[in-house]
Amino acid sequence: MTPIPTPQATTAKPLLRVLNGQRVDPPPVWLMRQAGRYLPEYRELRKQAAGFMACCNNPEMASEITLQPIRRFGMDAAIVFSDILIVPHAMGRIVRFAEGEGPLLETLCGEADVAALDPDLVVPGNQPLMETLCRVAAALDDTTALIGFAGAPFTLASYMIDGRGGGVFPRTRAMTAENPDLLDRLCAVLSEAVSQLLVAEIDAAAEAVQIFDSWAGLLDSDESFMRWSITPIRSIVERVHRERPGVPVIGFPRGAGDRYQNFVEETGVDAIQVDQMTSLETMKALQTLVPVQGNLDPELMLAGGDDLVNAVRRIRETLSGGPHVFNLGHGVVKETPPEHVATLVAALRGV
Ligand code: CP3
């Protein structure tokens, strides 16, 4: 059953107003990885779980973790506690989180591995996430929005092919040159899986969704960026727009450099998240096309002090002429003192 779209232009939630193109000052704020290891209350709960994936799959725990930064800092949005790697996991690929090593996956090798992937397993395999979303929505007040998310096909493919993160991805790079058609097929399966997942997240309770293409920066030619970042994401955005009209989709092609504008124009995303390498001038230019989100260097929040306060004010001022969501350029660094997050929010809201 298709839910009736909510009239978001009249919502009281500042995040949704901005994602609909309105200017709101001070801008709404949330931070990528705002729920996580820099919070002592997260580390405490995490100890009680059998592992990171078990934590994601426990709606009681995951909803509590999602709400921790909302209670502490009064963020304008909650991003559901989960991970991008739930997609390969639900398709039967082995995904492990080794302590201190980040994710480790069984590597995907050839034609047969790709042919065996069934995207229809992803929503049924992630029902705990849907329950987490419902629980969080019930606990939020009427000014705080709920964001769902998924990894972009190319980023998911990179983890699946190389089996680990770390930013080098030699096997993925090799596949772009030696077997590009297989990478196309893998991205097509993942586009289908991610489209279904995002629609299901929206049906559960997500009011906006973000697509993380964390390793889009590896695609260093216009042609490869178009083929494996833009094209799969465009198909997901079209599908979400068609099936759940009115729900904004935020795109994050991290490391896209001077290709952000092209990404916005070609994918049809409703808003663009940028990294810390992207200048405020570039953001201002992008802001004439869609609402912009991001830029603050997570290292500045780690360091804290006057440099943080000044950077926050400069970003707010520079982007105050158009729709802007305050965020970092990448996730919260785990050594960040929680007080620095409070400092950021206070500086932004001018209190
Ligand atoms: O608060 C939020 O933003 C929501 C939760 C969230 C997590 N992962 C929780 C998490 C989100 C949005 C993600 C997205 C994610 N996961 C991305 C895209 C964003 C990015 O960082 O580029 C990627 C690439 C992943 C894959 C992943 N999961 C990695 C690389 C790691 C290791 C990270 C590290 O710092 O070691 C994870 C594990 C992970 N995902 C943790 C959390 C809180 C840490 C797990 C733990 O508690 O041990």
mmCIF file of C-alpha atoms and ligand atoms in Angstrom:
data_model
loop_
_atom_site.group_PDB
_atom_site.id
_atom_site.type_symbol
_atom_site.label_atom_id
_atom_site.label_comp_id
_atom_site.label_asym_id
_atom_site.label_seq_id
_atom_site.Cartn_x
_atom_site.Cartn_y
_atom_site.Cartn_z
ATOM 1 C CA MET A 1 0.000 0.000 0.000
ATOM 2 C CA THR A 2 1.396 3.420 -0.908
ATOM 3 C CA PRO A 3 1.127 5.889 1.962
ATOM 4 C CA ILE A 4 -0.319 9.304 1.203
ATOM 5 C CA PRO A 5 2.608 11.758 0.966
ATOM 6 C CA THR A 6 2.726 14.204 3.850
ATOM 7 C CA PRO A 7 2.577 17.919 2.963
ATOM 8 C CA GLN A 8 6.145 18.549 4.029
ATOM 9 C CA ALA A 9 6.307 22.164 2.928
ATOM 10 C CA THR A 10 4.134 23.022 5.924
ATOM 11 C CA THR A 11 5.974 20.807 8.414
ATOM 12 C CA ALA A 12 7.312 22.181 11.662
ATOM 13 C CA LYS A 13 10.488 20.166 11.231
ATOM 14 C CA PRO A 14 13.310 22.532 10.218
ATOM 15 C CA LEU A 15 15.278 19.791 8.438
ATOM 16 C CA LEU A 16 12.357 18.924 6.158
ATOM 17 C CA ARG A 17 11.648 22.564 5.441
ATOM 18 C CA VAL A 18 15.240 23.077 4.293
ATOM 19 C CA LEU A 19 15.229 19.892 2.219
ATOM 20 C CA ASN A 20 12.125 21.301 0.543
ATOM 21 C CA GLY A 21 14.134 24.355 -0.474
ATOM 22 C CA GLN A 22 13.303 26.824 2.302
ATOM 23 C CA ARG A 23 15.874 28.956 4.061
ATOM 24 C CA VAL A 24 15.903 28.457 7.834
ATOM 25 C CA ASP A 25 18.212 30.442 10.117
ATOM 26 C CA PRO A 26 19.874 29.164 12.262
ATOM 27 C CA PRO A 27 20.094 26.128 10.000
ATOM 28 C CA PRO A 28 19.033 22.708 11.249
ATOM 29 C CA VAL A 29 21.929 20.505 12.342
ATOM 30 C CA TRP A 30 22.741 16.811 12.513
ATOM 31 C CA LEU A 31 26.108 15.063 12.195
ATOM 32 C CA MET A 32 27.120 11.979 10.282
ATOM 33 C CA ARG A 33 27.970 9.236 12.828
ATOM 34 C CA GLN A 34 26.369 11.315 15.578
ATOM 35 C CA ALA A 35 25.462 8.023 17.255
ATOM 36 C CA GLY A 36 28.586 6.041 17.962
ATOM 37 C CA ARG A 37 31.785 5.384 19.760
ATOM 38 C CA TYR A 38 32.642 8.925 20.893
ATOM 39 C CA LEU A 39 29.619 8.705 23.244
ATOM 40 C CA PRO A 40 30.211 6.902 26.573
ATOM 41 C CA GLU A 41 26.549 5.864 26.688
ATOM 42 C CA TYR A 42 27.003 4.166 23.273
ATOM 43 C CA ARG A 43 30.125 2.304 24.400
ATOM 44 C CA GLU A 44 28.247 1.139 27.482
ATOM 45 C CA LEU A 45 25.330 -0.308 25.468
ATOM 46 C CA ARG A 46 27.645 -1.734 22.813
ATOM 47 C CA LYS A 47 29.406 -3.844 25.473
ATOM 48 C CA GLN A 48 26.132 -5.631 26.132
ATOM 49 C CA ALA A 49 25.698 -6.700 22.482
ATOM 50 C CA ALA A 50 27.264 -9.749 20.884
ATOM 51 C CA GLY A 51 28.840 -7.547 18.218
ATOM 52 C CA PHE A 52 28.217 -4.529 16.024
ATOM 53 C CA MET A 53 25.848 -6.315 13.615
ATOM 54 C CA ALA A 54 23.924 -7.783 16.573
ATOM 55 C CA CYS A 55 23.554 -4.253 17.872
ATOM 56 C CA CYS A 56 22.166 -3.057 14.504
ATOM 57 C CA ASN A 57 19.744 -5.980 14.479
ATOM 58 C CA ASN A 58 18.373 -5.320 17.955
ATOM 59 C CA PRO A 59 15.607 -2.688 17.595
ATOM 60 C CA GLU A 60 15.531 -1.914 21.290
ATOM 61 C CA MET A 61 19.263 -1.215 21.377
ATOM 62 C CA ALA A 62 19.511 0.441 17.961
ATOM 63 C CA SER A 63 16.624 2.817 18.692
ATOM 64 C CA GLU A 64 18.123 3.761 22.040
ATOM 65 C CA ILE A 65 21.514 4.443 20.368
ATOM 66 C CA THR A 66 19.805 6.524 17.659
ATOM 67 C CA LEU A 67 18.177 8.684 20.329
ATOM 68 C CA GLN A 68 21.298 9.229 22.469
ATOM 69 C CA PRO A 69 22.650 12.227 20.519
ATOM 70 C CA ILE A 70 19.153 13.705 20.232
ATOM 71 C CA ARG A 71 18.748 13.742 24.011
ATOM 72 C CA ARG A 72 22.254 15.006 24.627
ATOM 73 C CA PHE A 73 22.489 17.741 21.994
ATOM 74 C CA GLY A 74 18.963 18.392 20.689
ATOM 75 C CA MET A 75 19.895 17.647 17.075
ATOM 76 C CA ASP A 76 17.300 18.543 14.435
ATOM 77 C CA ALA A 77 17.433 15.065 12.963
ATOM 78 C CA ALA A 78 18.027 11.514 14.081
ATOM 79 C CA ILE A 79 19.825 9.219 11.634
ATOM 80 C CA VAL A 80 18.837 5.644 12.265
ATOM 81 C CA PHE A 81 21.582 3.519 13.807
ATOM 82 C CA SER A 82 22.521 0.873 11.249
ATOM 83 C CA ASP A 83 25.253 0.368 8.662
ATOM 84 C CA ILE A 84 25.636 0.393 4.895
ATOM 85 C CA LEU A 85 26.923 -3.203 4.979
ATOM 86 C CA ILE A 86 23.531 -4.626 5.991
ATOM 87 C CA VAL A 87 22.871 -4.858 2.228
ATOM 88 C CA PRO A 88 25.567 -7.409 1.284
ATOM 89 C CA HIS A 89 24.937 -9.139 4.616
ATOM 90 C CA ALA A 90 21.251 -9.680 3.808
ATOM 91 C CA MET A 91 22.222 -11.068 0.393
ATOM 92 C CA GLY A 92 24.180 -13.796 2.146
ATOM 93 C CA ARG A 93 27.701 -12.357 1.937
ATOM 94 C CA ILE A 94 29.757 -12.781 5.104
ATOM 95 C CA VAL A 95 30.312 -9.433 6.873
ATOM 96 C CA ARG A 96 32.345 -9.203 10.085
ATOM 97 C CA PHE A 97 33.415 -6.267 12.201
ATOM 98 C CA ALA A 98 36.756 -7.156 13.741
ATOM 99 C CA GLU A 99 37.565 -4.992 16.765
ATOM 100 C CA GLY A 100 39.817 -2.110 15.663
ATOM 101 C CA GLU A 101 39.959 -3.290 12.050
ATOM 102 C CA GLY A 102 36.706 -2.035 10.566
ATOM 103 C CA PRO A 103 34.559 -4.240 8.358
ATOM 104 C CA LEU A 104 35.846 -7.464 6.791
ATOM 105 C CA LEU A 105 33.839 -9.179 4.055
ATOM 106 C CA GLU A 106 34.190 -12.375 2.124
ATOM 107 C CA THR A 107 35.490 -11.226 -1.269
ATOM 108 C CA LEU A 108 33.313 -11.392 -4.329
ATOM 109 C CA CYS A 109 35.187 -12.967 -7.207
ATOM 110 C CA GLY A 110 33.573 -13.523 -10.539
ATOM 111 C CA GLU A 111 30.505 -13.936 -12.694
ATOM 112 C CA ALA A 112 29.001 -16.717 -10.582
ATOM 113 C CA ASP A 113 29.208 -14.701 -7.341
ATOM 114 C CA VAL A 114 27.446 -11.747 -8.954
ATOM 115 C CA ALA A 115 24.812 -13.931 -10.633
ATOM 116 C CA ALA A 116 23.991 -15.524 -7.269
ATOM 117 C CA LEU A 117 23.066 -12.225 -5.602
ATOM 118 C CA ASP A 118 19.339 -11.812 -4.928
ATOM 119 C CA PRO A 119 18.294 -8.200 -4.231
ATOM 120 C CA ASP A 120 14.854 -9.350 -3.057
ATOM 121 C CA LEU A 121 16.459 -10.693 0.129
ATOM 122 C CA VAL A 122 17.475 -7.269 1.392
ATOM 123 C CA VAL A 123 14.180 -5.938 2.752
ATOM 124 C CA PRO A 124 13.030 -9.235 4.324
ATOM 125 C CA GLY A 125 16.496 -9.630 5.869
ATOM 126 C CA ASN A 126 16.385 -6.199 7.457
ATOM 127 C CA GLN A 127 13.086 -6.162 9.290
ATOM 128 C CA PRO A 128 14.793 -5.203 12.598
ATOM 129 C CA LEU A 129 15.842 -1.928 10.924
ATOM 130 C CA MET A 130 12.219 -1.211 10.044
ATOM 131 C CA GLU A 131 11.193 -1.830 13.620
ATOM 132 C CA THR A 132 13.997 0.451 14.844
ATOM 133 C CA LEU A 133 12.699 3.224 12.592
ATOM 134 C CA CYS A 134 9.154 2.811 13.964
ATOM 135 C CA ARG A 135 10.400 2.926 17.541
ATOM 136 C CA VAL A 136 12.518 6.031 16.952
ATOM 137 C CA ALA A 137 9.688 7.834 15.151
ATOM 138 C CA ALA A 138 7.391 7.201 18.108
ATOM 139 C CA ALA A 139 9.938 8.728 20.488
ATOM 140 C CA LEU A 140 10.793 11.897 18.512
ATOM 141 C CA ASP A 141 9.090 15.229 19.101
ATOM 142 C CA ASP A 142 7.429 17.122 16.266
ATOM 143 C CA THR A 143 10.491 19.220 15.402
ATOM 144 C CA THR A 144 13.012 16.387 14.963
ATOM 145 C CA ALA A 145 13.150 14.566 11.635
ATOM 146 C CA LEU A 146 14.101 10.936 11.069
ATOM 147 C CA ILE A 147 16.647 10.090 8.357
ATOM 148 C CA GLY A 148 17.096 6.656 6.792
ATOM 149 C CA PHE A 149 20.106 5.769 4.666
ATOM 150 C CA ALA A 150 21.869 3.273 2.442
ATOM 151 C CA GLY A 151 25.263 2.863 0.831
ATOM 152 C CA ALA A 152 25.523 3.674 -2.874
ATOM 153 C CA PRO A 153 26.075 0.745 -5.258
ATOM 154 C CA PHE A 154 29.700 1.598 -6.071
ATOM 155 C CA THR A 155 30.698 1.959 -2.406
ATOM 156 C CA LEU A 156 28.958 -1.305 -1.502
ATOM 157 C CA ALA A 157 30.583 -2.978 -4.512
ATOM 158 C CA SER A 158 34.018 -1.756 -3.371
ATOM 159 C CA TYR A 159 33.634 -3.399 0.054
ATOM 160 C CA MET A 160 32.243 -6.561 -1.532
ATOM 161 C CA ILE A 161 35.009 -6.892 -4.128
ATOM 162 C CA ASP A 162 37.974 -5.988 -1.914
ATOM 163 C CA GLY A 163 36.601 -7.393 1.322
ATOM 164 C CA ARG A 164 37.788 -4.460 3.404
ATOM 165 C CA GLY A 165 37.812 -0.657 3.608
ATOM 166 C CA GLY A 166 40.885 1.469 3.922
ATOM 167 C CA GLY A 167 40.512 3.526 0.787
ATOM 168 C CA VAL A 168 42.795 1.620 -1.589
ATOM 169 C CA PHE A 169 40.454 -1.016 -3.079
ATOM 170 C CA PRO A 170 42.980 -2.497 -5.573
ATOM 171 C CA ARG A 171 40.638 -5.274 -6.775
ATOM 172 C CA THR A 172 37.792 -2.831 -7.397
ATOM 173 C CA ARG A 173 40.086 -0.536 -9.346
ATOM 174 C CA ALA A 174 41.300 -3.494 -11.379
ATOM 175 C CA MET A 175 37.717 -4.491 -12.168
ATOM 176 C CA THR A 176 36.922 -1.019 -13.548
ATOM 177 C CA ALA A 177 39.638 -1.609 -16.152
ATOM 178 C CA GLU A 178 39.514 -5.366 -16.720
ATOM 179 C CA ASN A 179 35.884 -6.356 -16.284
ATOM 180 C CA PRO A 180 33.740 -3.205 -16.380
ATOM 181 C CA ASP A 181 30.657 -5.115 -17.552
ATOM 182 C CA LEU A 182 30.724 -7.273 -14.437
ATOM 183 C CA LEU A 183 30.946 -4.141 -12.289
ATOM 184 C CA ASP A 184 27.924 -2.778 -14.207
ATOM 185 C CA ARG A 185 25.981 -5.922 -13.385
ATOM 186 C CA LEU A 186 26.967 -5.807 -9.723
ATOM 187 C CA CYS A 187 25.951 -2.134 -9.491
ATOM 188 C CA ALA A 188 22.612 -2.928 -11.169
ATOM 189 C CA VAL A 189 21.798 -5.619 -8.581
ATOM 190 C CA LEU A 190 22.822 -3.263 -5.786
ATOM 191 C CA SER A 191 20.702 -0.419 -7.262
ATOM 192 C CA GLU A 192 17.683 -2.693 -7.120
ATOM 193 C CA ALA A 193 18.460 -3.765 -3.537
ATOM 194 C CA VAL A 194 19.097 -0.195 -2.335
ATOM 195 C CA SER A 195 15.925 1.121 -4.031
ATOM 196 C CA GLN A 196 13.823 -1.496 -2.278
ATOM 197 C CA LEU A 197 15.569 -0.834 1.027
ATOM 198 C CA LEU A 198 15.044 2.936 0.915
ATOM 199 C CA VAL A 199 11.368 2.571 -0.002
ATOM 200 C CA ALA A 200 10.920 0.159 2.909
ATOM 201 C CA GLU A 201 12.694 2.571 5.276
ATOM 202 C CA ILE A 202 10.309 5.324 4.144
ATOM 203 C CA ASP A 203 7.308 3.061 4.686
ATOM 204 C CA ALA A 204 8.612 2.251 8.169
ATOM 205 C CA ALA A 205 9.042 5.927 9.208
ATOM 206 C CA ALA A 206 12.017 7.620 7.505
ATOM 207 C CA GLU A 207 11.132 11.175 6.414
ATOM 208 C CA ALA A 208 14.249 11.700 4.270
ATOM 209 C CA VAL A 209 16.979 9.346 3.067
ATOM 210 C CA GLN A 210 20.691 9.783 2.423
ATOM 211 C CA ILE A 211 22.765 7.765 -0.049
ATOM 212 C CA PHE A 212 26.422 7.428 1.017
ATOM 213 C CA ASP A 213 28.847 7.029 -1.889
ATOM 214 C CA SER A 214 31.838 7.182 0.431
ATOM 215 C CA TRP A 215 34.322 5.944 -2.158
ATOM 216 C CA ALA A 216 33.008 7.799 -5.215
ATOM 217 C CA GLY A 217 36.323 9.683 -5.180
ATOM 218 C CA LEU A 218 38.067 6.552 -6.478
ATOM 219 C CA LEU A 219 36.256 7.088 -9.772
ATOM 220 C CA ASP A 220 38.739 9.566 -11.140
ATOM 221 C CA SER A 221 37.579 10.105 -14.703
ATOM 222 C CA ASP A 222 34.357 11.777 -15.863
ATOM 223 C CA GLU A 223 33.424 8.589 -17.619
ATOM 224 C CA SER A 224 33.918 6.218 -14.676
ATOM 225 C CA PHE A 225 32.212 8.638 -12.259
ATOM 226 C CA MET A 226 29.220 8.796 -14.591
ATOM 227 C CA ARG A 227 29.107 5.054 -15.099
ATOM 228 C CA TRP A 228 29.418 3.815 -11.490
ATOM 229 C CA SER A 229 28.454 6.700 -9.211
ATOM 230 C CA ILE A 230 25.923 8.833 -11.110
ATOM 231 C CA THR A 231 24.131 6.179 -13.177
ATOM 232 C CA PRO A 232 23.264 3.765 -10.332
ATOM 233 C CA ILE A 233 22.319 6.622 -7.984
ATOM 234 C CA ARG A 234 20.147 8.229 -10.668
ATOM 235 C CA SER A 235 18.175 5.006 -11.003
ATOM 236 C CA ILE A 236 17.677 4.817 -7.211
ATOM 237 C CA VAL A 237 16.585 8.475 -6.978
ATOM 238 C CA GLU A 238 14.125 8.019 -9.866
ATOM 239 C CA ARG A 239 12.682 4.945 -8.220
ATOM 240 C CA VAL A 240 12.264 6.556 -4.779
ATOM 241 C CA HIS A 241 10.727 9.667 -6.356
ATOM 242 C CA ARG A 242 8.334 7.566 -8.390
ATOM 243 C CA GLU A 243 7.325 5.206 -5.597
ATOM 244 C CA ARG A 244 7.354 7.605 -2.642
ATOM 245 C CA PRO A 245 6.944 11.118 -4.073
ATOM 246 C CA GLY A 246 7.707 14.008 -1.765
ATOM 247 C CA VAL A 247 10.374 12.258 0.311
ATOM 248 C CA PRO A 248 13.706 14.056 -0.142
ATOM 249 C CA VAL A 249 16.815 12.119 -1.162
ATOM 250 C CA ILE A 250 20.210 13.504 -0.094
ATOM 251 C CA GLY A 251 23.226 12.389 -2.148
ATOM 252 C CA PHE A 252 26.802 12.164 -0.810
ATOM 253 C CA PRO A 253 29.434 11.390 -3.450
ATOM 254 C CA ARG A 254 32.377 11.851 -1.076
ATOM 255 C CA GLY A 255 35.566 13.002 -2.773
ATOM 256 C CA ALA A 256 33.731 14.018 -5.962
ATOM 257 C CA GLY A 257 35.918 17.152 -6.208
ATOM 258 C CA ASP A 258 34.735 19.311 -9.081
ATOM 259 C CA ARG A 259 32.076 16.773 -10.072
ATOM 260 C CA TYR A 260 29.511 17.684 -7.388
ATOM 261 C CA GLN A 261 27.522 19.949 -9.715
ATOM 262 C CA ASN A 262 27.412 17.334 -12.409
ATOM 263 C CA PHE A 263 26.292 14.794 -9.801
ATOM 264 C CA VAL A 264 23.408 17.046 -8.672
ATOM 265 C CA GLU A 265 22.254 17.765 -12.214
ATOM 266 C CA GLU A 266 22.496 14.194 -13.430
ATOM 267 C CA THR A 267 21.168 12.204 -10.456
ATOM 268 C CA GLY A 268 18.201 14.439 -9.566
ATOM 269 C CA VAL A 269 18.949 14.314 -5.814
ATOM 270 C CA ASP A 270 16.921 16.755 -3.694
ATOM 271 C CA ALA A 271 19.919 17.875 -1.628
ATOM 272 C CA ILE A 272 23.684 17.464 -1.696
ATOM 273 C CA GLN A 273 26.027 16.515 1.152
ATOM 274 C CA VAL A 274 29.625 17.611 0.539
ATOM 275 C CA ASP A 275 32.942 16.641 2.158
ATOM 276 C CA GLN A 276 35.424 18.950 3.897
ATOM 277 C CA MET A 277 37.523 19.348 0.749
ATOM 278 C CA THR A 278 34.647 21.246 -0.872
ATOM 279 C CA SER A 279 34.967 25.017 -0.506
ATOM 280 C CA LEU A 280 32.199 27.264 0.815
ATOM 281 C CA GLU A 281 32.243 29.030 -2.570
ATOM 282 C CA THR A 282 31.466 25.747 -4.298
ATOM 283 C CA MET A 283 28.711 25.100 -1.754
ATOM 284 C CA LYS A 284 27.207 28.515 -2.484
ATOM 285 C CA ALA A 285 27.155 27.691 -6.170
ATOM 286 C CA LEU A 286 25.559 24.293 -5.496
ATOM 287 C CA GLN A 287 23.011 26.007 -3.227
ATOM 288 C CA THR A 288 21.517 27.723 -6.274
ATOM 289 C CA LEU A 289 20.575 24.240 -7.514
ATOM 290 C CA VAL A 290 19.606 22.289 -4.351
ATOM 291 C CA PRO A 291 19.880 22.568 -0.545
ATOM 292 C CA VAL A 292 23.443 21.947 0.665
ATOM 293 C CA GLN A 293 24.680 20.026 3.696
ATOM 294 C CA GLY A 294 28.122 19.444 5.186
ATOM 295 C CA ASN A 295 31.675 20.793 4.940
ATOM 296 C CA LEU A 296 32.875 21.197 8.563
ATOM 297 C CA ASP A 297 36.125 19.243 8.955
ATOM 298 C CA PRO A 298 35.614 16.536 11.629
ATOM 299 C CA GLU A 299 39.177 17.266 12.796
ATOM 300 C CA LEU A 300 38.092 20.783 13.793
ATOM 301 C CA MET A 301 35.384 19.310 15.977
ATOM 302 C CA LEU A 302 37.923 16.898 17.441
ATOM 303 C CA ALA A 303 40.207 19.849 18.316
ATOM 304 C CA GLY A 304 37.435 22.117 19.640
ATOM 305 C CA GLY A 305 38.088 25.668 20.906
ATOM 306 C CA ASP A 306 37.909 28.990 19.055
ATOM 307 C CA ASP A 307 38.846 27.499 15.690
ATOM 308 C CA LEU A 308 35.748 25.315 15.884
ATOM 309 C CA VAL A 309 33.450 28.161 16.951
ATOM 310 C CA ASN A 310 34.796 30.447 14.218
ATOM 311 C CA ALA A 311 34.465 27.815 11.522
ATOM 312 C CA VAL A 312 30.873 27.086 12.544
ATOM 313 C CA ARG A 313 29.958 30.780 12.400
ATOM 314 C CA ARG A 314 31.694 31.258 9.057
ATOM 315 C CA ILE A 315 29.826 28.329 7.491
ATOM 316 C CA ARG A 316 26.471 29.527 8.848
ATOM 317 C CA GLU A 317 27.059 33.084 7.605
ATOM 318 C CA THR A 318 28.339 32.125 4.173
ATOM 319 C CA LEU A 319 25.406 29.833 3.469
ATOM 320 C CA SER A 320 22.654 31.853 5.162
ATOM 321 C CA GLY A 321 21.274 33.104 1.831
ATOM 322 C CA GLY A 322 19.808 29.755 0.828
ATOM 323 C CA PRO A 323 18.735 26.328 2.050
ATOM 324 C CA HIS A 324 21.473 24.879 4.287
ATOM 325 C CA VAL A 325 21.690 21.925 6.673
ATOM 326 C CA PHE A 326 24.650 22.081 9.028
ATOM 327 C CA ASN A 327 26.775 18.909 9.045
ATOM 328 C CA LEU A 328 30.359 17.679 8.999
ATOM 329 C CA GLY A 329 32.253 16.727 5.839
ATOM 330 C CA HIS A 330 32.540 13.133 7.118
ATOM 331 C CA GLY A 331 31.646 11.164 10.248
ATOM 332 C CA VAL A 332 32.395 12.191 13.842
ATOM 333 C CA VAL A 333 35.910 11.023 14.770
ATOM 334 C CA LYS A 334 35.689 8.530 17.629
ATOM 335 C CA GLU A 335 38.124 10.395 19.901
ATOM 336 C CA THR A 336 35.949 13.557 19.778
ATOM 337 C CA PRO A 337 35.016 14.827 23.267
ATOM 338 C CA PRO A 338 31.202 15.017 23.422
ATOM 339 C CA GLU A 339 31.520 18.551 24.868
ATOM 340 C CA HIS A 340 32.891 19.714 21.516
ATOM 341 C CA VAL A 341 29.653 18.635 19.867
ATOM 342 C CA ALA A 342 27.733 20.687 22.412
ATOM 343 C CA THR A 343 30.040 23.644 21.645
ATOM 344 C CA LEU A 344 29.302 23.296 17.932
ATOM 345 C CA VAL A 345 25.534 23.236 18.421
ATOM 346 C CA ALA A 346 25.638 26.243 20.775
ATOM 347 C CA ALA A 347 27.851 28.236 18.389
ATOM 348 C CA LEU A 348 25.539 27.470 15.505
ATOM 349 C CA ARG A 349 22.394 28.469 17.361
ATOM 350 C CA GLY A 350 24.081 31.601 18.672
ATOM 351 C CA VAL A 351 23.603 30.826 22.341
HETATM 352 O O1 CP3 B 1 25.104 8.047 13.416
HETATM 353 C C1 CP3 B 1 25.091 7.671 12.218
HETATM 354 O O2 CP3 B 1 25.575 8.343 11.295
HETATM 355 C C2 CP3 B 1 24.349 6.377 11.889
HETATM 356 C C3 CP3 B 1 25.111 5.201 11.868
HETATM 357 C C4 CP3 B 1 26.083 4.837 10.769
HETATM 358 C C5 CP3 B 1 27.064 3.852 10.988
HETATM 359 N N1 CP3 B 1 27.674 3.575 9.800
HETATM 360 C C6 CP3 B 1 27.345 3.213 12.289
HETATM 361 C C7 CP3 B 1 28.656 2.550 12.502
HETATM 362 C C8 CP3 B 1 26.174 5.231 9.444
HETATM 363 C C9 CP3 B 1 25.403 6.301 8.689
HETATM 364 C C10 CP3 B 1 27.168 4.413 8.830
HETATM 365 C C11 CP3 B 1 27.490 4.480 7.399
HETATM 366 C C12 CP3 B 1 28.684 3.797 6.909
HETATM 367 N N2 CP3 B 1 29.199 2.586 7.301
HETATM 368 C C13 CP3 B 1 29.462 4.275 5.834
HETATM 369 C C14 CP3 B 1 29.192 5.533 5.055
HETATM 370 C C15 CP3 B 1 29.693 6.728 5.742
HETATM 371 C C16 CP3 B 1 31.195 6.837 5.777
HETATM 372 O O3 CP3 B 1 31.749 6.725 6.882
HETATM 373 O O4 CP3 B 1 31.805 7.028 4.715
HETATM 374 C C17 CP3 B 1 30.495 3.347 5.623
HETATM 375 C C18 CP3 B 1 31.608 3.462 4.596
HETATM 376 C C19 CP3 B 1 30.312 2.273 6.540
HETATM 377 C C20 CP3 B 1 31.100 1.012 6.672
HETATM 378 C C21 CP3 B 1 31.669 0.921 8.022
HETATM 379 N N3 CP3 B 1 30.969 0.539 9.145
HETATM 380 C C22 CP3 B 1 32.995 1.202 8.412
HETATM 381 C C23 CP3 B 1 34.089 1.697 7.490
HETATM 382 C C24 CP3 B 1 33.076 0.971 9.802
HETATM 383 C C25 CP3 B 1 34.277 1.081 10.681
HETATM 384 C C26 CP3 B 1 34.332 2.514 11.105
HETATM 385 C C27 CP3 B 1 35.364 2.775 12.121
HETATM 386 O O5 CP3 B 1 35.463 3.978 12.476
HETATM 387 O O6 CP3 B 1 36.043 1.837 12.598
HETATM 388 C C28 CP3 B 1 31.792 0.599 10.247
HETATM 389 C C29 CP3 B 1 31.400 0.283 11.617
HETATM 390 C C30 CP3 B 1 30.456 1.249 12.239
HETATM 391 N N4 CP3 B 1 29.339 1.741 11.628
HETATM 392 C C31 CP3 B 1 30.521 1.727 13.584
HETATM 393 C C32 CP3 B 1 29.389 2.541 13.744
HETATM 394 C C33 CP3 B 1 28.971 3.252 15.003
HETATM 395 C C34 CP3 B 1 31.566 1.364 14.617
HETATM 396 C C35 CP3 B 1 31.289 -0.030 15.069
HETATM 397 C C36 CP3 B 1 31.593 -0.307 16.516
HETATM 398 O O7 CP3 B 1 30.888 0.191 17.406
HETATM 399 O O8 CP3 B 1 32.548 -1.078 16.759
#
